[in-house]
Short mmCIF file of C-alpha atoms and ligand atoms in Angstrom, two decimals:
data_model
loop_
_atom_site.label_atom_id
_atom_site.label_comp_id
_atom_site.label_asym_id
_atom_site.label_seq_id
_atom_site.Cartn_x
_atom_site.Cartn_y
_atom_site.Cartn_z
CA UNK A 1 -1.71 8.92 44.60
CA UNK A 2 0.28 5.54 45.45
CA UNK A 3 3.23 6.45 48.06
CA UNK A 4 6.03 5.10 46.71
CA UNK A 5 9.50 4.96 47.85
CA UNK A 6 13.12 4.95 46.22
CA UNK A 7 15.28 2.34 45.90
CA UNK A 8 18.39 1.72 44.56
CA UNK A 9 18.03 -1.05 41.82
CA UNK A 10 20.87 -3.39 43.35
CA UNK A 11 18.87 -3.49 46.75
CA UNK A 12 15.46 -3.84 44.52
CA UNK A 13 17.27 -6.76 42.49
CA UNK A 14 18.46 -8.39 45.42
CA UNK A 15 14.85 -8.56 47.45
CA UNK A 16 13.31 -9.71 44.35
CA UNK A 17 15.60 -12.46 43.83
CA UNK A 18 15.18 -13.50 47.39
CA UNK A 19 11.63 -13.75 47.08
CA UNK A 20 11.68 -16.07 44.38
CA UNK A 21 14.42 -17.72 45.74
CA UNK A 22 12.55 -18.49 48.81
CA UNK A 23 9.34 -19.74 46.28
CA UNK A 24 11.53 -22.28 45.50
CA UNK A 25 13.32 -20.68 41.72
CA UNK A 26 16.76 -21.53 41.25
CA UNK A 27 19.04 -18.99 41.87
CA UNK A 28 19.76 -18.34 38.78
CA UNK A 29 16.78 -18.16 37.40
CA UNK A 30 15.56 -16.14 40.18
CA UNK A 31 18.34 -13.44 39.53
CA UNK A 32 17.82 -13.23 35.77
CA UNK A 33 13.42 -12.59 36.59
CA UNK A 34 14.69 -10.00 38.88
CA UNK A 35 17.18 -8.23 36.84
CA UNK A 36 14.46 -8.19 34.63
CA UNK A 37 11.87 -6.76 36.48
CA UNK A 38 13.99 -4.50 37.72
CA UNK A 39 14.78 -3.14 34.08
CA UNK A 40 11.17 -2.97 33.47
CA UNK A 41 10.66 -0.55 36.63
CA UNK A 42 13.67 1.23 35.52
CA UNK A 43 12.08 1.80 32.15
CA UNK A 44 8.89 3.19 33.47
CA UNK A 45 7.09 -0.04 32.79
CA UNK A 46 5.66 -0.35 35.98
CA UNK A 47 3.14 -2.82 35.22
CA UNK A 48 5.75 -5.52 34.45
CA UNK A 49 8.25 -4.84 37.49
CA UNK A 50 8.12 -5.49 41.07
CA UNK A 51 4.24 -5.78 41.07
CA UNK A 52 4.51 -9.04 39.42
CA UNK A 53 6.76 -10.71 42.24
CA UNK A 54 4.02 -11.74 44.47
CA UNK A 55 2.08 -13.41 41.03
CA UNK A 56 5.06 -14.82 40.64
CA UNK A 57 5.78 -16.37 44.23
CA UNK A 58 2.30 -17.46 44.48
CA UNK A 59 2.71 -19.66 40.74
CA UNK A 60 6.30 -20.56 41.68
CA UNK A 61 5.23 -22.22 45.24
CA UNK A 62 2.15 -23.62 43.52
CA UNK A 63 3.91 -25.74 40.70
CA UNK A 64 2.83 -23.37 37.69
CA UNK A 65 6.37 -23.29 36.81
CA UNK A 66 9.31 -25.51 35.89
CA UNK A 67 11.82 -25.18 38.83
CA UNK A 68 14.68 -27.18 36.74
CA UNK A 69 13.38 -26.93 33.11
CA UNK A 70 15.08 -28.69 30.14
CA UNK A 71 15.89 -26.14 27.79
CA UNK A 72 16.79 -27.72 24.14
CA UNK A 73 17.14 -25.73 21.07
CA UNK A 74 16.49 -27.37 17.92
CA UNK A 75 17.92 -25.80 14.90
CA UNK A 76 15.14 -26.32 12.15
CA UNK A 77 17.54 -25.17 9.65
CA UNK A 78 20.52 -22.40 8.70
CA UNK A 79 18.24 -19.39 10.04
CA UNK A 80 15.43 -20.95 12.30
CA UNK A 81 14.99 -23.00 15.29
CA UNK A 82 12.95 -23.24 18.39
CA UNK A 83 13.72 -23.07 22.14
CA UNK A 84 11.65 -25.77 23.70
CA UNK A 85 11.41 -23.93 27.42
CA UNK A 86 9.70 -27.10 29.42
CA UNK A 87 7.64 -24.08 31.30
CA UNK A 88 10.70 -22.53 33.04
CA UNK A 89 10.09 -19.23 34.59
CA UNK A 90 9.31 -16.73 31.19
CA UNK A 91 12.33 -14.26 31.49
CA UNK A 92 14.82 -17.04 31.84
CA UNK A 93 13.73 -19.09 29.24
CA UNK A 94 13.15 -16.35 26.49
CA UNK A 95 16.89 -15.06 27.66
CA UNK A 96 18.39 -18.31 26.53
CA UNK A 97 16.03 -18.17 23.68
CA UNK A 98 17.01 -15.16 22.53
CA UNK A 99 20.71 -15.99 23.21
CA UNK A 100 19.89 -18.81 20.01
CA UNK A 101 18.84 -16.02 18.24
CA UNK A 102 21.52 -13.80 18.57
CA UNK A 103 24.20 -16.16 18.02
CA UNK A 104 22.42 -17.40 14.58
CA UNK A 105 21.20 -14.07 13.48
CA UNK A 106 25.00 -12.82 13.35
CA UNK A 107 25.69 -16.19 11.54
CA UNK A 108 23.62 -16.06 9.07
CA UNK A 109 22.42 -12.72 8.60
CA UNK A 110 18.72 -13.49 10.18
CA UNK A 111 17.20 -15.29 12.78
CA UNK A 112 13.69 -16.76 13.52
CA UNK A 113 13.81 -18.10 16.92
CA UNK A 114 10.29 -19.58 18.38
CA UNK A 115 10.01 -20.50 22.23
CA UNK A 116 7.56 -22.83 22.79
CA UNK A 117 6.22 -23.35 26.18
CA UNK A 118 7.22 -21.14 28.86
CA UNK A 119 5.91 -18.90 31.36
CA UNK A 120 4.84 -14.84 31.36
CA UNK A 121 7.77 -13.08 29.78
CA UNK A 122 7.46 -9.46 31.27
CA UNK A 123 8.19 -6.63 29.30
CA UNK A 124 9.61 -7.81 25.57
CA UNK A 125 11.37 -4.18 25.49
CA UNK A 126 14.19 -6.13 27.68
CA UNK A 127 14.92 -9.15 24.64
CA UNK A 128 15.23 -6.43 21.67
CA UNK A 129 16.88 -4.14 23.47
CA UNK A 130 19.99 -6.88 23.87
CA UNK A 131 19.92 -7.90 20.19
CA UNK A 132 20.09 -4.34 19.59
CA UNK A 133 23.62 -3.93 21.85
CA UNK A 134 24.34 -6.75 19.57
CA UNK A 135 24.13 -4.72 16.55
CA UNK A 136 21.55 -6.57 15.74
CA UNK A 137 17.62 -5.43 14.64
CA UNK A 138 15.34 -7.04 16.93
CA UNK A 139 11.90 -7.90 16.69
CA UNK A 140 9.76 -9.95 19.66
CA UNK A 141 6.29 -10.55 20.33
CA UNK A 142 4.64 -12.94 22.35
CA UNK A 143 1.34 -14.21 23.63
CA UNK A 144 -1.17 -13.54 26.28
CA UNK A 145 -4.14 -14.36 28.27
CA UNK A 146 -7.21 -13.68 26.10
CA UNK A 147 -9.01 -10.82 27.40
CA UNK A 148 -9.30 -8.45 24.13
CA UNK A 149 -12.87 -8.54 22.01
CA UNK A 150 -12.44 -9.11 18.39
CA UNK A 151 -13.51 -5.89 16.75
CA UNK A 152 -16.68 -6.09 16.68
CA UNK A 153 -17.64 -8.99 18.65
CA UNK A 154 -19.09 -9.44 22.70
CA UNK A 155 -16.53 -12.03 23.85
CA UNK A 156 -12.88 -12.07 24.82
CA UNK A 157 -10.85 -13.96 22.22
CA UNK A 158 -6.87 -12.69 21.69
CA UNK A 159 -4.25 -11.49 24.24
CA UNK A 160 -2.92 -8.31 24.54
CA UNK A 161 0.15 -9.83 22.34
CA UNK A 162 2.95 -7.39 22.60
CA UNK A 163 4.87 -6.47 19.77
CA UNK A 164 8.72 -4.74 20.36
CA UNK A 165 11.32 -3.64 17.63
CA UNK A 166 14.69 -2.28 18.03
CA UNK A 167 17.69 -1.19 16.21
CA UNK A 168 20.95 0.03 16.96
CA UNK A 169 22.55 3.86 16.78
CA UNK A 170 25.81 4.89 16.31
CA UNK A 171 26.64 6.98 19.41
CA UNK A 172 23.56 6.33 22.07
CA UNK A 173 22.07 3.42 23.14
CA UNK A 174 19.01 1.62 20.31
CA UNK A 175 15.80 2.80 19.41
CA UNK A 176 13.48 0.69 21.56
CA UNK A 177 9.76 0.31 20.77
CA UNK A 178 7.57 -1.99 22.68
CA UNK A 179 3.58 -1.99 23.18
CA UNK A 180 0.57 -4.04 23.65
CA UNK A 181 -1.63 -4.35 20.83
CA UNK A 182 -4.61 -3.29 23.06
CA UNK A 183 -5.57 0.39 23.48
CA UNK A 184 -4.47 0.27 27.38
CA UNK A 185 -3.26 -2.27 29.75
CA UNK A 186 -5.55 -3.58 32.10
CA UNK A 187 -3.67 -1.55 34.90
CA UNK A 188 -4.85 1.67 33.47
CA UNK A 189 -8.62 0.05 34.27
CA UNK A 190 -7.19 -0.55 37.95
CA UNK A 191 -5.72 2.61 38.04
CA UNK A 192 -8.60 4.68 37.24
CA UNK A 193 -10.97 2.13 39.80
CA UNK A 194 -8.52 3.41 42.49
CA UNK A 195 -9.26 6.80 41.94
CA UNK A 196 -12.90 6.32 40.72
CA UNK A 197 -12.36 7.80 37.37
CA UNK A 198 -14.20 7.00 34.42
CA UNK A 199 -12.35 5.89 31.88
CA UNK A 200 -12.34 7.16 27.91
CA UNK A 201 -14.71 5.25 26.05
CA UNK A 202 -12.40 3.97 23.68
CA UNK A 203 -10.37 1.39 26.20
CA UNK A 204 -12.72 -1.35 26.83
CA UNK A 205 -16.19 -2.66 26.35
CA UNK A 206 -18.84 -3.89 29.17
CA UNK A 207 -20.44 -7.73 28.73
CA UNK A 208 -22.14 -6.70 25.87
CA UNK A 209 -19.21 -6.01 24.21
CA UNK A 210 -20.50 -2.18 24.24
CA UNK A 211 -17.88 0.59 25.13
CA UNK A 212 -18.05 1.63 28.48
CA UNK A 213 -16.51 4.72 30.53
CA UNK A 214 -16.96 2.49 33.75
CA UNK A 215 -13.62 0.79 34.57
CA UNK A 216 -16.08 -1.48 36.95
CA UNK A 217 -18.05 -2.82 34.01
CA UNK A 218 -15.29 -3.23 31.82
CA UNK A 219 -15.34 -7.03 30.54
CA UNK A 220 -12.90 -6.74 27.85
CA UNK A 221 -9.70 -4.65 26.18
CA UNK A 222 -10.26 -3.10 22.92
CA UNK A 223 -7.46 -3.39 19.93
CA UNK A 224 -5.39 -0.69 18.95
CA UNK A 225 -7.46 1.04 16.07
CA UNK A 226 -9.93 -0.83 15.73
CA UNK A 227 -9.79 -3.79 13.12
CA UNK A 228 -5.59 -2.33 12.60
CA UNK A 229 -4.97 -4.06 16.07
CA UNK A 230 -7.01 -6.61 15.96
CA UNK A 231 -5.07 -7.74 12.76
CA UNK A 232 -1.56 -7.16 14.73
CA UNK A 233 -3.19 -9.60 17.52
CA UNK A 234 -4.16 -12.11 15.30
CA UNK A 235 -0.40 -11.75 13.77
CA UNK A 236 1.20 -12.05 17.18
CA UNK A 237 -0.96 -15.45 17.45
CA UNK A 238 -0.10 -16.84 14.59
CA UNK A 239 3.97 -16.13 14.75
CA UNK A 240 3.99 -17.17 18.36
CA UNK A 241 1.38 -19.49 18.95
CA UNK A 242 -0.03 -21.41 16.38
CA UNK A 243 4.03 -21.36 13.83
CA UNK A 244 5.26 -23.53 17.47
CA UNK A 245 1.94 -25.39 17.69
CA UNK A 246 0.59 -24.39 20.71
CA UNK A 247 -2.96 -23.13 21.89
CA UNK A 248 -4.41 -19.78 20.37
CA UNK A 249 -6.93 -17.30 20.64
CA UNK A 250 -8.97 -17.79 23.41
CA UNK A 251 -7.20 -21.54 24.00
CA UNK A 252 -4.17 -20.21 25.85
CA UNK A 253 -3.63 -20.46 29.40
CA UNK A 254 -5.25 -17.27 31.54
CA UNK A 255 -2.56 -16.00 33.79
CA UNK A 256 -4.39 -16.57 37.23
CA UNK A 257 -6.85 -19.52 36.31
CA UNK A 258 -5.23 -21.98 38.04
CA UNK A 259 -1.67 -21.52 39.31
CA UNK A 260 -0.99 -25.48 40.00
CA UNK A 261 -0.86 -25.55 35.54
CA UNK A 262 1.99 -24.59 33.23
CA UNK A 263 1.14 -22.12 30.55
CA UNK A 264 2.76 -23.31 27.68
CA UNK A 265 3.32 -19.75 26.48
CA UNK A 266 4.73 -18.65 22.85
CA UNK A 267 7.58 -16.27 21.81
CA UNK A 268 9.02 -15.38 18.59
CA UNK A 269 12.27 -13.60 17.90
CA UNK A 270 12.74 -11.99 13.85
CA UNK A 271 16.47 -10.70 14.43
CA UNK A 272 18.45 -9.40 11.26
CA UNK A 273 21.74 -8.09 11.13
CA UNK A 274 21.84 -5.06 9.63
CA UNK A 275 25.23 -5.90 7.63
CA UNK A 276 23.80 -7.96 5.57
CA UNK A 277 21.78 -5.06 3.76
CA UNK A 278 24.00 -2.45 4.22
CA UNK A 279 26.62 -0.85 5.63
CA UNK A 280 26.51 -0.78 9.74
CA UNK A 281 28.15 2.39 10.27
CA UNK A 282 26.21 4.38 7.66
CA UNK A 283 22.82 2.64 8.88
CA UNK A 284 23.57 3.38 13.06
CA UNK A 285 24.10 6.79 11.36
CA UNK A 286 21.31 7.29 9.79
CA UNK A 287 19.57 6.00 12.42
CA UNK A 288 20.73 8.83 14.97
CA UNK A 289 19.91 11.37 12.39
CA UNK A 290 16.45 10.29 12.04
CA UNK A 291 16.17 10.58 15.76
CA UNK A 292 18.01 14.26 15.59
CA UNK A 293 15.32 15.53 12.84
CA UNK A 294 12.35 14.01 15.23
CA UNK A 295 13.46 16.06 17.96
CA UNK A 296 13.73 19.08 15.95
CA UNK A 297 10.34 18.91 14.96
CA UNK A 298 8.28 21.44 16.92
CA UNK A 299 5.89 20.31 19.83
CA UNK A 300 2.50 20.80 18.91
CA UNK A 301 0.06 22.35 21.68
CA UNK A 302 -0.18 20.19 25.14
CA UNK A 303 3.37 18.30 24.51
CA UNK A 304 6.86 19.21 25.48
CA UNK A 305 8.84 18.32 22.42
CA UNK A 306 8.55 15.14 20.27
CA UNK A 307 9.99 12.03 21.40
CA UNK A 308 11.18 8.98 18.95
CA UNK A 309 8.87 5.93 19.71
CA UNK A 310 10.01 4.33 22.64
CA UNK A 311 12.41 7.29 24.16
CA UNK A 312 10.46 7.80 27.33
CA UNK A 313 11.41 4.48 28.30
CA UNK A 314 14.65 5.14 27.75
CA UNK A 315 14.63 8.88 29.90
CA UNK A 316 13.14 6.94 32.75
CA UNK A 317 16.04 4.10 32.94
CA UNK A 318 18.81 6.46 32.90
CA UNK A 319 17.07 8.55 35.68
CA UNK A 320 16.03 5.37 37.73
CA UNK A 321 19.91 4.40 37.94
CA UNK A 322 21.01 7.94 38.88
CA UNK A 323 17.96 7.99 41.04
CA UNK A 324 16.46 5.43 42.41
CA UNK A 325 13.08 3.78 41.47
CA UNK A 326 10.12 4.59 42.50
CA UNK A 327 8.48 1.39 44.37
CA UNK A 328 4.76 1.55 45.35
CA UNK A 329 5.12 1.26 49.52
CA UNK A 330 2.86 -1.34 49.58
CA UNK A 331 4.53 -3.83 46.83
CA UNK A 332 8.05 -2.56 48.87
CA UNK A 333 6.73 -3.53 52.50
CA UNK A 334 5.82 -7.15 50.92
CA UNK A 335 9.05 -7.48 49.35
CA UNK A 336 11.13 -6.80 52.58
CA UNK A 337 8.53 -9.06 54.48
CA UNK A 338 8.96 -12.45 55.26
CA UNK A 339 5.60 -13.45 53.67
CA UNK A 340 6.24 -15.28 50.67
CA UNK A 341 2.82 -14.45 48.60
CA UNK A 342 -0.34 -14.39 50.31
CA UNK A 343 -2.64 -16.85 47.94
CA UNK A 344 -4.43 -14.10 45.94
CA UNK A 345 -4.44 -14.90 42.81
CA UNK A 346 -5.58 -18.35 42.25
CA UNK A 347 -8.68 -18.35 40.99
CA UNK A 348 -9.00 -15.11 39.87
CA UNK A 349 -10.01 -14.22 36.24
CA UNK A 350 -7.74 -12.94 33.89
CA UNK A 351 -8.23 -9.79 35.18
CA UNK A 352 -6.79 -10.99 38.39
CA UNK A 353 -10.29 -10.01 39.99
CA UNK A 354 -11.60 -12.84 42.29
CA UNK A 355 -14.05 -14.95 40.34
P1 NAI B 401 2.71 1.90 26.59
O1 NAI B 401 1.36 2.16 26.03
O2 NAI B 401 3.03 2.51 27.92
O3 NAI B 401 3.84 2.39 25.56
C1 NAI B 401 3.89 1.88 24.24
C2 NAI B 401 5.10 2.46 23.53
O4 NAI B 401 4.82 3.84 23.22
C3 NAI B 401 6.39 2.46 24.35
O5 NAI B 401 7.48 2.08 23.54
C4 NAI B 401 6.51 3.91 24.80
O6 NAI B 401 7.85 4.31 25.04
C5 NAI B 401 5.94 4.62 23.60
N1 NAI B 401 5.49 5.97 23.93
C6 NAI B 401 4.58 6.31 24.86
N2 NAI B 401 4.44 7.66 24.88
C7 NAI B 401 5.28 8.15 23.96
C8 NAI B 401 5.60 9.47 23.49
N3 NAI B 401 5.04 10.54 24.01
N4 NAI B 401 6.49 9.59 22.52
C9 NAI B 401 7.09 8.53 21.98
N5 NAI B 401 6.86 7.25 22.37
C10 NAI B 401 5.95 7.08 23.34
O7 NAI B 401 3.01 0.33 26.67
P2 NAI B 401 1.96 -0.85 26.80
O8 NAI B 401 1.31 -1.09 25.50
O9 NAI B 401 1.10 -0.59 27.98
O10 NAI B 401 2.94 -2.08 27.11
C11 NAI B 401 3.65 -2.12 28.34
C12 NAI B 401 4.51 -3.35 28.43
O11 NAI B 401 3.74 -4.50 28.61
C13 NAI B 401 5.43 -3.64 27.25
O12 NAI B 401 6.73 -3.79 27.76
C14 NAI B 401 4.94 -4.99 26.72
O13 NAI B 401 5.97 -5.80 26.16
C15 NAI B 401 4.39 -5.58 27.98
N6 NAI B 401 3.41 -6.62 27.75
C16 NAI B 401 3.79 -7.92 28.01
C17 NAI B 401 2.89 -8.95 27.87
C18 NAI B 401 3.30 -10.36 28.14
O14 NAI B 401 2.44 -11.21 28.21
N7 NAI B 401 4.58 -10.65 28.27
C19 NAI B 401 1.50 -8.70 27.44
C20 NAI B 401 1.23 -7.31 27.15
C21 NAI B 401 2.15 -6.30 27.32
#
C-alpha cells in the first residue's frame, strides 16, 4: 500500500498552483488546473488529481501548452458554437468553454458547445457537475490518446473517451456520472504491476490483441462490453473530434509522445435546460425520489447498499473537505519540493512507459 498523507485542499490547491506557476502557467490558469485537480482528488478520482502535476510541469516548461492562449467563441448559430482554445492548458479552456455553454443553454433551452484544440481536460465529472448547479442537464465527453483495441482487432485505435452526465436535485447536490469508455484506466494496470497482481482477463489484451491477466504484457485497453463500448468510443470521436475537425482515432496526439507539440484536443458540451420540457421543481423532485427508491433497494451479497451512479464520488468529496485528502507521499514530497518536474515523460508511450 502507497503511504499517503492528508492535506487540507486549500494547502493542496495552493502547492499545485505554485508548481505550475513556477512552469511558467499564468496564474490564473494555474489556479483554475489546480482547483481542478484538487476536486478530482476530492472526488476519489485519484488518477486525474495531483498525480498529473508533474505531467503537467514537464509539458508546461516544454512548450506543449499555450501559456497566453486566444480563446474565441464563435456562435455557429442560436444553440451551437465552438470554443477555439489555441492549446491553453485543458481545464482552463474547457471552463470558459463550458461557461459558452451555460450561458446559451439557459438562453435557448439547449446548448452544443465544441472546444477545439486544447490540452488534457482531467476529470469531465468537474464541467457537468457546474451546469448541473446551474440547473442545467449536462452532458461532456472528450477525447484521448489512442490506446483501446477495436473489438476485435490487434492494434490500438480510439481513446479512452470519457463520457459524464449530470442533472440537478431538488434538495442535495446533482446526480453526477462520469466514466471512461474502457473497462479500466490504465492506472488500475499500474496499480496491480506495483503489487504484482494479475489482472482479470477482461481489462486489456497483450500485442496480439489476445486478453491477458499480465498487467506487464498488456498492450492495449479493452471497451466497455465489448462492441457496446467500442460504439460509445467511436461516438465520443465523432462528437468531439471529427464534428470540430480535428484528428481521430488513432490520429490524435498521445499524451507523452512529444511534450514540445500541442495536442489539439476535442470537447463537446450537450447542455439542456430542463425547463424547457418540464417543470423544474417537479423534475429536481423526481429526480431525488428516484435516488430515494435506489437506496431502498436491498444490497445484494458482497455490497453495502446500492449507490445511484456516480454517488461514491460524491461520499468521497464531502469527506475529503471535512477530512483532508489523501495524497500519495511521494507525489506530496515533489509537490512541496523545489524541483519543478524531473523530465520523465517525454518520450514515453502512451502508457507513459519509457519507449
Ligand atoms: P470509474 O470506473 O472509477 O467510475 C465510473 C463511474 O462509476 C463513476 O461515476 C463512479 O462514481 C461510478 N461508480 C463506481 N462504483 C459505483 C458503485 N458501486 N455504485 C454506483 N456508481 C459507481 O471511472 P473511470 O472510468 O476510471 O474514469 C475516471 C475519470 O477519468 C473520469 O473522471 C473521466 O472523466 C476521466 N477521464 C478523462 C480523460 C481525459 O482525457 N480527459 C480520459 C479518460 C478518463
Amino acid at each position: 500500500m502507497n503511504e499517503t498523507v492528508a492535506v487540507k485542499p486549500e494547502e493542496l490547491h495552493d502547492l499545485i498552483q505554485n508548481k505550475l506557476e513556477k512552469a511558467g502557467l499564468k496564474k490564473e490558469h494555474a489556479t483554475e488546473v489546480a482547483t481542478h485537480l484538487v476536486f478530482a482528488d476530492a472526488c476519489g478520482i485519484h488518477s486525474h488529481g495531483a498525480v498529473r502535476v508533474e505531467y503537467y510541469a514537464e509539458q508546461i516548461s516544454k512548450g506543449g501548452v499555450t501559456l497566453d492562449p486566444k480563446i474565441e467563441f464563435e456562435k455557429t448559430g442560436p444553440s451551437s458554437g465552438i470554443v477555439h482554445g489555441d492549446n491553453g492548458v485543458g481545464q482552463y479552456v474547457a471552463l470558459k468553454g463550458l461557461e459558452h455553454a451555460i450561458e446559451m443553454a439557459k438562453e435557448s433551452g439547449v446548448a452544443v458547445v465544441g472546444i477545439s484544440k486544447m490540452a488534457h481536460s482531467g476529470a469531465l465529472s468537474y464541467y457537468v457537475k457546474k451546469a448541473a448547479q446551474e440547473e442545467l442537464i449536462g452532458i461532456a465527453m472528450c477525447q484521448s490518446d489512442p490506446m483501446v483495441v477495436p473489438f476485435g482487432g490487434k492494434e490500438n485505435y480510439f481513446g479512452t473517451n470519457p463520457i459524464a452526465f449530470s442533472a440537478p436535485r431538488k434538495n442535495h447536490e446533482p446526480v453526477v456520472f462520469d466514466m471512461a469508455t474502457t473497462v479500466q484506466a490504465w492506472g488500475k494496470i499500474l496499480d496491480a504491476r506495483s503489487k504484482n497482481k494479475e489482472i482479470p482477463n477482461t481489462w486489456a489484451v497483450d500485442k496480439d490483441g489476445n486478453p491477458t491477466t499480465d498487467p506487464y504484457a498488456v498492450n492495449g485497453l479493452l471497451p466497455i462490453a465489448g462492441p457496446k463500448g467500442y460504439g460509445l468510443m467511436m461516438m465520443v470521436d465523432i462528437l468531439a473530434g471529427m464534428l470540430l475537425g480535428l484528428p481521430f482515432g488513432k490520429h490524435v496526439s498521445s499524451m507523452y509522445d512529444d511534450l514540445t507539440e500541442k495536442r489539439n484536443l476535442g470537447q463537446l458540451y450537450i447542455l439542456i435546460d430542463p425547463k424547457r420540457f418540464t417543470n423544474l421543481e417537479v423534475f429536481k423532485e423526481t429526480i431525488d425520489s428516484m435516488v430515494t427508491e435506489l437506496h431502498s433497494i436491498p444490497p445484494a451479497n458482497g455490497f453495502d447498499q446500492v449507490y445511484y451512479p456516480g454517488e461514491i464520488n460524491q461520499i468521497s468529496y464531502e469527506k475529503a473537505l471535512a477530512s483532508g485528502i489523501n495524497v500519495v507521499k511521494n507525489i506530496y514530497d515533489y509537490l512541496i519540493s523545489d524541483d519543478i518536474h524531473f523530465d520523465y515523460y517525454e518520450n514515453t508511450n502512451a502508457f507513459g512507459e519509457k519507449k
